[in-house]
Amino acid sequence: MNFSNETLKELYRLMVSVRHVDQAAVSWQRQGLLPAYAPELGQEAAQVGSGYVVDTSRDFVFPTYREMGVARAMGVDMVEYMSTHKATWHGGMYNPVETRLAPIQAVVGGSVLHAVGWAHGARLNGPDDDGTYPVAMTYFGDGASSQGDVHEAMNFAAVMAAPVVFFVQNNGWAISVPTERQVAGGSVAARAAGYGMESVQVDGDDVVAVAEATSRAFEHARAGKGPMVVEAMTYRRGPHSTSDDPGRYRTLDQERDDAGEDPVTRLRKRLEADGVADEPFFTRAVEDAKAEAEQIRAGIEALGSRPGSEMFEYVFQESTPALHEQARQWREESEHV
Amino acid sequence: MSSMTLSRAINSGLRRALEDDPKVLLMGEDIGTLGGVFRVTDGLQKDFGAHRVMDTPLAEAGIIGTAVGLAYRGYRPVCEIQFDGFIYPGFDQIITQVAKLHYRTGGAVKMPLTIRVPFGGGIGAVEHHSESPEAYFAHTAGLRVVSCSNPQDAHTMIRQAVACDDPVMFFEPKRRYWTKGEVDEEITGQTPSIDSAAIVAAGDDVTLVTYGPLVATARDAAIAASDEGVSVEVIDLRSLSPIDFATVEASVRKTGRLVVTHEASQFGGIGAEIAASITRRCFYYLEAAPERVTGFDVPYPAAELEDHHLPDLDRMLDAVDRVMDRHNSLSGREG
């Protein structure tokens, strides 16, 4: 698959944007703007390369809690995305139906089965006018691959021949436990064979390789050939979260040795070598990313808290008498009305 | 009207639901060609096809989690959990996803799942086949929890549950599957509402509250009590979350005495919730402290011991005697 020069430049712009917003979010946490954040430093190629392939007019993506780069590549509003890290509302305030991105959720492996169900529904509905199926893509990591739900999801998907792409970001660490003590056999992709499923393991720090592998998996699923696993081998260069301290389980020397070359630098070198982009382009990409991060910051600051009464909304379609009474009591005690 | 068993009444309710809405799907273990281990889905796959009545792989989290994804797409999945004690592998999906997705998405995504669970004991089954796990679910915000006790309610309530846009845990009293009754299948709409309780025997002296498999036992207890001159009002809760406290409150204001009975263990159970809430609502009307007659706080025992564990007519009558401050009608002991 050949990506046009414009596409390559777009991928670069996205990666630089994600890099800057991600690093800014860590700063915002340190400054007290965000209570917590899950950085994705080093995973920009895996996330942008895969998220870029999604057709938001028909596909659907089920993330975990570290997919800011996927959300950005899909065009999700970053303030609405960050609202979950701002602790404004669980799951983020973007509309999943409109954005095609399921809410952020923190149970590892928790939404993998949802993608299978969504994709099974796609099969039940029948193919689109072009004869192909919409695709559900689910993100999870090497840690989540230990969960029973992931096994059940892969088995169900294969039995149902559901158009699902299981996108595994194998970033080397599940908080403090390295892949070799997490994934028996060393590869999640290798498990696919046991389900009679195709799979590919890809250099997750090469955005072009990721985008190509994901595209092929989408074509496979769209054609009705069933699910596929894409395992992007990458490295979590930062902490698990802003509360984590990697110094307790790995040294800086180990990080340098294991992380490999930075994915953003890699793409830049390629664009330079191929004469696709020049210095003004790179400078502009950074300037745009900085401006974007500032805009997002302003948006987060302007968010404000949701009214306390919203705690009681959305529990059911219609509030129950008991819940109504609790809401009334809360209002009386907190607002003296 | 036609006479049918409770199991058949659910079957006919599911059939109507499948006919009424093409988005309704049935999924579960052995529900297709076998018709379910209790035959509740008998014949439905044959008539509606394997795409609408689907045998799934044997994995409860897989069933519930896949149903969640289908709900994202506008389907209305009805999941069968084969036995009460097998719901726990699906518990995480129910609690962390099904119950919370409407809330998490600010109302953007509905989860109109119905999760059918044959529950309770009394059929001489092996371990994990006689449990009453309803309180776990009633404790979780975002889930509706209901239980039917007779064929008409079974038919009406399963149709209402499937039509409901909230997730509904539907507990079926498995030892009453073969109870027969008249069923009107031409119901329409939401009357009586799925979250309303029903007074199934009128009385003036004691309010006896129960649901599911023990409703029949409680009615027998009321008849036995009336032979001794005690008038017992029996309330079938039908809905365990939310609870129709207004109906229970009105009854207790009249009788001044409350007994709650369920097969599930006592500690932290539905009976505790009713006793606390009704005591607060009816404090100045109460003639006696509310009583609970429940399964003991033990793991569900082997079948040869289950008759000791399950609340029966005698234990209900003992509790009636206690709240009436009467000598025990069998032992003669003071209340």
Short mmCIF file of N, CA and C in Angstrom, two decimals, chain B residues 4 6-27 31 35-36 38-45 47-48 52-53 76-80 114-117 151 153-163 170 172 177 183 185 187:
data_model
loop_
_atom_site.label_atom_id
_atom_site.label_comp_id
_atom_site.label_asym_id
_atom_site.label_seq_id
_atom_site.Cartn_x
_atom_site.Cartn_y
_atom_site.Cartn_z
N MET B 4 -51.73 -22.16 30.86
CA MET B 4 -50.37 -22.60 30.51
C MET B 4 -49.47 -22.53 31.75
N LEU B 6 -45.96 -21.54 33.85
CA LEU B 6 -45.19 -20.30 33.94
C LEU B 6 -44.09 -20.29 32.87
N SER B 7 -43.46 -21.43 32.68
CA SER B 7 -42.41 -21.54 31.68
C SER B 7 -42.95 -21.25 30.28
N ARG B 8 -44.13 -21.80 29.99
CA ARG B 8 -44.76 -21.58 28.68
C ARG B 8 -45.18 -20.12 28.52
N ALA B 9 -45.57 -19.50 29.64
CA ALA B 9 -46.00 -18.10 29.60
C ALA B 9 -44.83 -17.19 29.23
N ILE B 10 -43.63 -17.53 29.71
CA ILE B 10 -42.45 -16.74 29.34
C ILE B 10 -42.14 -17.01 27.87
N ASN B 11 -42.24 -18.27 27.47
CA ASN B 11 -42.01 -18.62 26.07
C ASN B 11 -42.93 -17.81 25.15
N SER B 12 -44.20 -17.75 25.50
CA SER B 12 -45.14 -17.03 24.63
C SER B 12 -44.87 -15.52 24.69
N GLY B 13 -44.41 -15.02 25.85
CA GLY B 13 -44.04 -13.61 25.95
C GLY B 13 -42.84 -13.28 25.07
N LEU B 14 -41.86 -14.18 25.07
CA LEU B 14 -40.67 -13.98 24.23
C LEU B 14 -41.07 -14.04 22.75
N ARG B 15 -41.97 -14.96 22.44
CA ARG B 15 -42.45 -15.07 21.04
C ARG B 15 -43.09 -13.75 20.60
N ARG B 16 -43.95 -13.19 21.46
CA ARG B 16 -44.59 -11.91 21.12
C ARG B 16 -43.54 -10.81 20.97
N ALA B 17 -42.55 -10.83 21.86
CA ALA B 17 -41.50 -9.79 21.79
C ALA B 17 -40.72 -9.89 20.48
N LEU B 18 -40.43 -11.13 20.07
CA LEU B 18 -39.71 -11.34 18.80
C LEU B 18 -40.56 -10.89 17.62
N GLU B 19 -41.87 -11.13 17.72
CA GLU B 19 -42.77 -10.72 16.64
C GLU B 19 -42.93 -9.20 16.59
N ASP B 20 -42.98 -8.60 17.78
CA ASP B 20 -43.29 -7.16 17.86
C ASP B 20 -42.13 -6.29 17.38
N ASP B 21 -40.89 -6.73 17.58
CA ASP B 21 -39.75 -5.85 17.32
C ASP B 21 -38.61 -6.66 16.69
N PRO B 22 -38.25 -6.34 15.43
CA PRO B 22 -37.19 -7.10 14.77
C PRO B 22 -35.83 -6.93 15.42
N LYS B 23 -35.70 -5.95 16.34
CA LYS B 23 -34.42 -5.73 17.01
C LYS B 23 -34.24 -6.64 18.23
N VAL B 24 -35.28 -7.38 18.59
CA VAL B 24 -35.18 -8.28 19.74
C VAL B 24 -34.42 -9.54 19.32
N LEU B 25 -33.41 -9.90 20.11
CA LEU B 25 -32.60 -11.10 19.86
C LEU B 25 -32.53 -11.91 21.14
N LEU B 26 -32.55 -13.23 21.02
CA LEU B 26 -32.33 -14.09 22.18
C LEU B 26 -30.96 -14.71 22.07
N MET B 27 -30.22 -14.70 23.15
CA MET B 27 -28.90 -15.35 23.13
C MET B 27 -28.61 -16.04 24.45
N ILE B 31 -30.02 -22.54 24.08
CA ILE B 31 -31.39 -22.03 23.97
C ILE B 31 -32.00 -22.31 22.59
N GLY B 35 -33.79 -25.66 23.16
CA GLY B 35 -34.88 -24.88 23.76
C GLY B 35 -34.60 -24.49 25.20
N GLY B 36 -33.33 -24.54 25.59
CA GLY B 36 -32.96 -24.20 26.97
C GLY B 36 -33.11 -25.39 27.87
N PHE B 38 -34.49 -25.54 30.64
CA PHE B 38 -35.85 -25.58 31.18
C PHE B 38 -36.89 -25.45 30.06
N ARG B 39 -36.42 -25.47 28.81
CA ARG B 39 -37.33 -25.42 27.64
C ARG B 39 -38.09 -24.10 27.53
N VAL B 40 -37.57 -23.06 28.17
CA VAL B 40 -38.28 -21.78 28.12
C VAL B 40 -38.28 -21.20 26.70
N THR B 41 -37.23 -21.50 25.93
CA THR B 41 -37.15 -20.96 24.56
C THR B 41 -37.52 -22.01 23.51
N ASP B 42 -38.22 -23.04 23.95
CA ASP B 42 -38.59 -24.15 23.07
C ASP B 42 -39.26 -23.66 21.77
N GLY B 43 -38.74 -24.10 20.66
CA GLY B 43 -39.37 -23.82 19.37
C GLY B 43 -39.08 -22.44 18.78
N LEU B 44 -38.46 -21.57 19.55
CA LEU B 44 -38.30 -20.19 19.07
C LEU B 44 -37.23 -20.09 17.97
N GLN B 45 -36.15 -20.87 18.11
CA GLN B 45 -35.13 -20.82 17.05
C GLN B 45 -35.70 -21.36 15.74
N ASP B 47 -38.70 -21.18 14.69
CA ASP B 47 -39.64 -20.23 14.09
C ASP B 47 -39.01 -18.90 13.71
N PHE B 48 -37.96 -18.49 14.41
CA PHE B 48 -37.39 -17.16 14.15
C PHE B 48 -35.98 -17.20 13.57
N ARG B 52 -31.72 -14.93 15.17
CA ARG B 52 -32.45 -14.20 16.21
C ARG B 52 -32.52 -14.96 17.52
N VAL B 53 -32.34 -16.25 17.47
CA VAL B 53 -32.32 -17.06 18.69
C VAL B 53 -31.01 -17.84 18.64
N ARG B 76 -32.02 -5.22 20.96
CA ARG B 76 -32.56 -5.43 22.30
C ARG B 76 -32.30 -6.88 22.69
N PRO B 77 -31.10 -7.19 23.17
CA PRO B 77 -30.77 -8.60 23.46
C PRO B 77 -31.45 -9.10 24.73
N VAL B 78 -31.93 -10.32 24.65
CA VAL B 78 -32.46 -11.02 25.83
C VAL B 78 -31.49 -12.18 26.09
N CYS B 79 -30.75 -12.08 27.17
CA CYS B 79 -29.72 -13.09 27.48
C CYS B 79 -30.28 -14.10 28.47
N GLU B 80 -30.07 -15.36 28.20
CA GLU B 80 -30.43 -16.37 29.20
C GLU B 80 -29.17 -16.84 29.91
N THR B 114 -32.27 -7.48 28.53
CA THR B 114 -32.99 -8.25 29.53
C THR B 114 -32.12 -9.46 29.84
N ILE B 115 -31.83 -9.67 31.11
CA ILE B 115 -31.00 -10.81 31.50
C ILE B 115 -31.88 -11.76 32.32
N ARG B 116 -32.23 -12.89 31.71
CA ARG B 116 -33.13 -13.86 32.35
C ARG B 116 -32.33 -14.84 33.20
N VAL B 117 -32.76 -15.02 34.44
CA VAL B 117 -32.04 -15.89 35.35
C VAL B 117 -33.02 -16.81 36.07
N PRO B 151 -47.98 -17.36 36.10
CA PRO B 151 -47.90 -17.35 34.63
C PRO B 151 -48.29 -16.01 33.99
N ASP B 153 -48.14 -12.90 35.19
CA ASP B 153 -47.07 -11.92 35.39
C ASP B 153 -45.84 -12.30 34.57
N ALA B 154 -45.55 -13.60 34.51
CA ALA B 154 -44.37 -14.04 33.75
C ALA B 154 -44.49 -13.56 32.30
N HIS B 155 -45.68 -13.72 31.74
CA HIS B 155 -45.91 -13.33 30.35
C HIS B 155 -45.87 -11.80 30.19
N THR B 156 -46.60 -11.13 31.03
CA THR B 156 -46.68 -9.66 30.92
C THR B 156 -45.33 -9.03 31.19
N MET B 157 -44.70 -9.48 32.28
CA MET B 157 -43.47 -8.82 32.72
C MET B 157 -42.30 -9.07 31.77
N ILE B 158 -42.22 -10.25 31.16
CA ILE B 158 -41.09 -10.48 30.25
C ILE B 158 -41.25 -9.56 29.03
N ARG B 159 -42.48 -9.36 28.58
CA ARG B 159 -42.69 -8.46 27.44
C ARG B 159 -42.35 -7.02 27.81
N GLN B 160 -42.76 -6.63 29.03
CA GLN B 160 -42.44 -5.27 29.49
C GLN B 160 -40.93 -5.10 29.68
N ALA B 161 -40.28 -6.15 30.18
CA ALA B 161 -38.83 -6.07 30.40
C ALA B 161 -38.10 -5.89 29.07
N VAL B 162 -38.51 -6.64 28.08
CA VAL B 162 -37.84 -6.55 26.77
C VAL B 162 -38.09 -5.18 26.15
N ALA B 163 -39.28 -4.63 26.39
CA ALA B 163 -39.61 -3.31 25.81
C ALA B 163 -38.97 -2.16 26.58
N PHE B 170 -34.11 -10.26 35.11
CA PHE B 170 -35.42 -10.92 35.17
C PHE B 170 -35.26 -12.27 35.85
N GLU B 172 -36.49 -15.68 37.31
CA GLU B 172 -37.60 -16.62 37.10
C GLU B 172 -37.57 -17.70 38.19
N TYR B 177 -41.77 -23.13 37.54
CA TYR B 177 -41.88 -23.17 36.08
C TYR B 177 -43.10 -23.98 35.62
N VAL B 183 -53.63 -17.28 31.28
CA VAL B 183 -52.81 -16.18 30.77
C VAL B 183 -53.52 -15.48 29.62
N GLU B 185 -52.84 -13.31 26.65
CA GLU B 185 -51.68 -12.93 25.84
C GLU B 185 -51.92 -11.66 25.04
N ILE B 187 -52.23 -8.67 26.04
CA ILE B 187 -51.94 -7.45 26.81
C ILE B 187 -51.29 -6.42 25.90
#
